[in-house]
Structure formats: C-alpha cells, structure tokens
Amino acid sequence: GNSVTQMEGPVTLSEEAFLTINCTYTATGYPSLFWYVQYPGEGLQLLLKATKADDKGSNKGFEATYRKETTSFHLEKGSVQVSDSAVYFCALSDPYGSEKLVFGKGTKLTVNP
Amino acid sequence: NAGVMQNPRHLVRRRGQEARLRCSPMKGHSHVYWYRQLPEEGLKFMVYLQKENIIDESGMPKERFSAEFPKEGPSILRIQQVVRGDSAAYFCASSPLQAGTEAFFGQGTRLTVV
C-alpha cells in the first residue's frame, strides 16, 4: 500500500540555520506530494505541493523537489525563523479512487532565537 | 469566506458515552474528509463523503463509528460507546471537487475519553 516515511524528530535549530526534513514515499502510480504545517493547537495548512516528477514546490522560503528516482520529497529552508516552529507533515495523495491523503508521522521543529 | 468550522474544539466523554463531532465545510465545498490523529502519530484517513453519500469509508473502524453528510447541515462523525483508545484529534477537510489534495482543514476536535 501507499506509505510515507519522514525523519524522526524533534529537530531543534538556531535561528538562521539551514533546515532539511527528509521524506520518502512508497506508492503505486504517480501520486501528488505535499508538505503540511501544523502550528500548536491549530489544524493543518498546506505549505507546498508538487504534482509530477521533477516539479519543485515552494512557499515562504521552503522548497521541496519531487524526485521519482529516489522516491523522495525532502523539505528545505535556507534560513529558519522562530516563527517556523511547528510540526511538519509530508503526505501523498492516493492517485486512485478518492484521492485521500496519506501522511507521515510528522517532524516537530523548534527554532531558538 | 469562513474556513472549515469544526465544533466542539474540545470534547470530554466518559467511557460508554457517545461523541458527536461536527464539521461545516467551506462555502461551495461538497466534499468532506475525516482524519484522525492519535498522539505522536500522523493523520490517518477515516472516511470521504459527498452530500448524502459515503464514497470511501476504508479507514473507518468497523464498529461504533459512523459518518454522515446530509443535504442540509454539517457533516457528523459519530462515535458510540467511546473507549479510551478513541482519544485523539479528529480533523475534517473540505474541497470543492473530488480533489482531496486541495482540501482545506479545520482546526480539529480534540476528544478525550475519561
């Protein structure tokens, strides 16, 4: 079945540090790939997405590239801010049927001043 | 345009009671998805509904759980005879098309069973 594996947290960084959160997936067909962010006590917000191989999604300084050959969609940001502290979820869409989302377990990021 | 509204935000139930979780989709959205987030886990799909129809319930536990999305009013996720293992955050997402990937999420209902 479809699955998403993302790096275990928590991740703690200093402000302006470089961020990478690894995400790999297993899927039949050609899913779309997503990163969602969840701030404390809130619901999920779509951060970025990519719908086909070699697409790069980007938003708010975050980037991720859909790598079909390595089945990966790693999240990167060149310089994190305290306000980026949140839980980040990698997800894929089920390309058949209802297009429900399959999520990784999430990675908690804390950015210290 | 108001976002996806879920209520209540927090719900406490004793074992054996019923829990009803409500989700009002965004205006113009006729597709609703329910997800459950257990502590320290990612979100798990439960059910996908359109108005008056259950399209995909492959993630729903076989017993005690049911969902509906009537022609009028919010979508309801109902849990009968709750047990401690039902304690979780339940999120609803809505979309205008069968494109769950473009879904917008509500803030969730945090159910605690005592």
Short mmCIF file of C-alpha atoms in Angstrom, two decimals:
data_model
loop_
_atom_site.label_atom_id
_atom_site.label_comp_id
_atom_site.label_asym_id
_atom_site.label_seq_id
_atom_site.Cartn_x
_atom_site.Cartn_y
_atom_site.Cartn_z
CA GLY A 1 0.00 0.00 0.00
CA ASN A 2 0.89 3.67 -0.10
CA SER A 3 3.06 4.99 2.71
CA VAL A 4 5.16 7.97 3.71
CA THR A 5 8.27 7.90 5.89
CA GLN A 6 9.74 11.09 7.25
CA MET A 7 12.66 11.71 9.55
CA GLU A 8 12.06 11.35 13.24
CA GLY A 9 12.04 14.44 15.34
CA PRO A 10 12.22 16.51 17.25
CA VAL A 11 14.54 18.85 15.40
CA THR A 12 15.97 21.85 17.22
CA LEU A 13 17.78 24.59 15.33
CA SER A 14 19.05 28.08 15.96
CA GLU A 15 17.56 30.97 14.06
CA GLU A 16 19.01 31.37 10.54
CA ALA A 17 20.18 27.75 10.41
CA PHE A 18 19.58 25.54 7.36
CA LEU A 19 16.71 23.09 7.58
CA THR A 20 16.25 19.72 5.91
CA ILE A 21 13.46 17.30 6.77
CA ASN A 22 13.68 14.07 4.83
CA CYS A 23 10.65 12.39 3.33
CA THR A 24 10.41 9.25 1.22
CA TYR A 25 7.33 7.53 -0.09
CA THR A 26 6.01 4.27 -1.47
CA ALA A 27 3.14 4.43 -3.91
CA THR A 28 1.61 2.77 -6.89
CA GLY A 29 1.04 5.08 -9.80
CA TYR A 30 2.01 8.73 -9.73
CA PRO A 31 0.87 10.48 -6.58
CA SER A 32 0.99 14.17 -5.84
CA LEU A 33 3.24 15.08 -2.90
CA PHE A 34 2.69 17.64 -0.17
CA TRP A 35 4.10 19.28 2.89
CA TYR A 36 1.66 20.47 5.53
CA VAL A 37 2.46 22.51 8.62
CA GLN A 38 0.63 22.38 11.94
CA TYR A 39 1.13 25.18 14.44
CA PRO A 40 0.32 24.47 18.10
CA GLY A 41 -3.38 23.98 18.67
CA GLU A 42 -4.23 24.53 15.03
CA GLY A 43 -5.29 22.49 12.04
CA LEU A 44 -3.11 21.67 9.09
CA GLN A 45 -2.14 24.22 6.50
CA LEU A 46 -0.84 23.34 3.07
CA LEU A 47 2.75 24.57 2.81
CA LEU A 48 3.66 23.41 -0.69
CA LYS A 49 2.97 20.70 -3.21
CA ALA A 50 4.28 19.04 -6.38
CA THR A 51 2.18 17.05 -8.78
CA LYS A 52 4.71 15.35 -11.04
CA ALA A 53 8.31 14.22 -11.18
CA ASP A 54 10.95 16.98 -11.06
CA ASP A 55 8.40 19.60 -10.00
CA LYS A 56 9.59 21.92 -7.27
CA GLY A 57 7.10 23.25 -4.78
CA SER A 58 7.96 26.42 -2.89
CA ASN A 59 6.34 28.76 -0.39
CA LYS A 60 7.52 31.11 2.37
CA GLY A 61 11.17 30.22 1.70
CA PHE A 62 10.52 26.47 1.91
CA GLU A 63 11.23 24.21 -1.06
CA ALA A 64 10.84 20.55 -1.96
CA THR A 65 11.52 18.71 -5.23
CA TYR A 66 9.60 15.63 -6.38
CA ARG A 67 12.32 13.01 -7.04
CA LYS A 68 10.81 9.96 -8.68
CA GLU A 69 14.13 8.10 -8.98
CA THR A 70 14.70 8.25 -5.22
CA THR A 71 11.00 8.42 -4.27
CA SER A 72 11.75 11.44 -2.12
CA PHE A 73 10.34 14.88 -1.37
CA HIS A 74 12.71 16.45 1.15
CA LEU A 75 11.76 19.81 2.69
CA GLU A 76 14.43 22.53 2.84
CA LYS A 77 14.73 26.09 4.00
CA GLY A 78 17.89 28.13 3.87
CA SER A 79 17.36 30.24 6.99
CA VAL A 80 14.74 29.29 9.57
CA GLN A 81 12.97 31.72 11.87
CA VAL A 82 11.48 31.28 15.32
CA SER A 83 8.05 31.55 13.72
CA ASP A 84 8.76 28.36 11.71
CA SER A 85 8.49 26.32 14.90
CA ALA A 86 5.72 23.80 14.18
CA VAL A 87 5.11 20.20 13.20
CA TYR A 88 5.69 19.39 9.54
CA PHE A 89 3.92 16.55 7.76
CA CYS A 90 4.84 15.00 4.45
CA ALA A 91 1.90 13.49 2.57
CA LEU A 92 0.90 11.93 -0.71
CA SER A 93 -2.41 11.67 -2.44
CA ASP A 94 -3.87 8.33 -3.27
CA PRO A 95 -3.85 8.55 -7.06
CA TYR A 96 -6.68 6.05 -7.41
CA GLY A 97 -10.16 6.42 -6.07
CA SER A 98 -10.89 9.09 -3.54
CA GLU A 99 -7.54 10.96 -3.54
CA LYS A 100 -7.36 10.74 0.21
CA LEU A 101 -4.12 11.90 1.78
CA VAL A 102 -1.57 9.51 3.32
CA PHE A 103 0.56 11.27 5.93
CA GLY A 104 3.93 10.67 7.53
CA LYS A 105 4.18 10.79 11.31
CA GLY A 106 5.29 14.39 11.41
CA THR A 107 8.50 16.13 12.46
CA LYS A 108 8.45 18.67 15.23
CA LEU A 109 10.71 21.65 14.58
CA THR A 110 11.76 24.07 17.28
CA VAL A 111 13.74 27.15 16.30
CA ASN A 112 15.50 29.00 19.10
CA PRO A 113 16.41 32.70 18.95
CA ASN B 1 -15.38 33.26 3.29
CA ALA B 2 -15.21 31.40 6.53
CA GLY B 3 -12.90 28.41 6.69
CA VAL B 4 -13.79 24.87 7.65
CA MET B 5 -15.53 25.02 11.02
CA GLN B 6 -15.37 22.18 13.46
CA ASN B 7 -17.12 22.00 16.80
CA PRO B 8 -16.66 21.48 19.53
CA ARG B 9 -12.94 22.21 19.70
CA HIS B 10 -12.60 20.09 22.81
CA LEU B 11 -14.88 17.27 23.92
CA VAL B 12 -14.66 15.16 27.05
CA ARG B 13 -16.67 11.97 27.28
CA ARG B 14 -16.81 9.16 29.80
CA ARG B 15 -16.31 5.61 28.62
CA GLY B 16 -19.51 4.25 27.11
CA GLN B 17 -20.94 7.63 26.12
CA GLU B 18 -21.49 8.86 22.59
CA ALA B 19 -19.40 11.53 20.89
CA ARG B 20 -20.70 13.69 18.03
CA LEU B 21 -18.23 15.77 16.08
CA ARG B 22 -19.45 18.38 13.61
CA CYS B 23 -17.84 19.80 10.51
CA SER B 24 -19.18 22.64 8.41
CA PRO B 25 -17.28 22.76 5.12
CA MET B 26 -16.26 25.92 3.38
CA LYS B 27 -18.99 27.57 1.34
CA GLY B 28 -19.33 25.87 -2.01
CA HIS B 29 -17.50 22.72 -0.92
CA SER B 30 -19.44 19.50 -1.27
CA HIS B 31 -16.65 17.02 -0.43
CA VAL B 32 -15.67 16.23 3.13
CA TYR B 33 -12.84 14.06 4.50
CA TRP B 34 -12.38 13.00 8.12
CA TYR B 35 -8.94 12.17 9.55
CA ARG B 36 -7.85 11.01 12.99
CA GLN B 37 -4.59 11.98 14.66
CA LEU B 38 -3.51 9.78 17.54
CA PRO B 39 -0.90 11.12 19.97
CA GLU B 40 2.56 11.25 18.40
CA GLU B 41 1.17 9.98 15.09
CA GLY B 42 0.36 11.42 11.71
CA LEU B 43 -3.13 11.82 10.42
CA LYS B 44 -4.96 8.71 9.28
CA PHE B 45 -7.78 8.82 6.75
CA MET B 46 -11.14 7.68 8.03
CA VAL B 47 -13.90 8.50 5.56
CA TYR B 48 -14.72 10.55 2.47
CA LEU B 49 -18.24 11.86 1.89
CA GLN B 50 -20.15 13.88 -0.59
CA LYS B 51 -23.56 15.30 0.08
CA GLU B 52 -25.79 12.41 1.20
CA ASN B 53 -23.25 9.79 0.10
CA ILE B 54 -20.36 7.91 1.66
CA ILE B 55 -17.77 7.50 -1.09
CA ASP B 56 -14.89 5.81 0.73
CA GLU B 57 -15.02 4.52 4.30
CA SER B 58 -11.99 2.26 4.09
CA GLY B 59 -10.38 3.93 7.11
CA MET B 60 -13.35 3.71 9.44
CA PRO B 61 -13.30 1.19 12.28
CA LYS B 62 -15.89 -1.49 11.61
CA GLU B 63 -17.83 -0.90 14.80
CA ARG B 64 -19.05 2.11 16.78
CA PHE B 65 -18.04 4.72 14.18
CA SER B 66 -20.34 6.27 11.60
CA ALA B 67 -20.37 9.39 9.46
CA GLU B 68 -22.92 11.33 7.51
CA PHE B 69 -23.10 14.45 5.37
CA PRO B 70 -26.76 15.37 4.92
CA LYS B 71 -28.18 17.56 2.22
CA GLU B 72 -28.55 20.35 4.74
CA GLY B 73 -26.30 20.97 7.70
CA PRO B 74 -22.84 19.90 8.76
CA SER B 75 -21.11 16.57 8.38
CA ILE B 76 -21.25 14.49 11.57
CA LEU B 77 -18.77 11.92 12.80
CA ARG B 78 -20.42 9.81 15.47
CA ILE B 79 -18.62 7.51 17.89
CA GLN B 80 -20.80 5.28 20.02
CA GLN B 81 -19.76 3.75 23.33
CA VAL B 82 -16.42 5.54 23.38
CA VAL B 83 -13.33 3.88 24.81
CA ARG B 84 -10.05 5.41 25.99
CA GLY B 85 -8.39 4.43 22.71
CA ASP B 86 -10.72 6.82 20.86
CA SER B 87 -8.97 9.78 22.49
CA ALA B 88 -7.44 11.68 19.60
CA ALA B 89 -7.72 14.79 17.48
CA TYR B 90 -10.25 14.48 14.70
CA PHE B 91 -9.80 16.71 11.67
CA CYS B 92 -12.20 17.49 8.91
CA ALA B 93 -11.16 18.74 5.49
CA SER B 94 -13.37 20.02 2.68
CA SER B 95 -12.85 20.55 -1.03
CA PRO B 96 -14.97 21.75 -3.92
CA LEU B 97 -14.17 18.83 -6.21
CA GLN B 98 -13.05 15.27 -5.89
CA ALA B 99 -9.59 16.66 -5.25
CA GLY B 100 -8.81 15.85 -1.67
CA THR B 101 -5.41 17.19 -2.28
CA GLU B 102 -6.78 20.69 -2.47
CA ALA B 103 -8.70 20.25 0.73
CA PHE B 104 -8.75 22.83 3.48
CA PHE B 105 -8.53 21.61 7.04
CA GLY B 106 -10.47 22.67 10.10
CA GLN B 107 -8.85 23.23 13.48
CA GLY B 108 -9.92 19.84 14.74
CA THR B 109 -11.86 18.43 17.66
CA ARG B 110 -9.80 17.03 20.48
CA LEU B 111 -11.68 14.16 22.06
CA THR B 112 -10.68 12.96 25.50
CA VAL B 113 -12.28 9.84 26.92
CA VAL B 114 -12.05 9.54 30.69
#
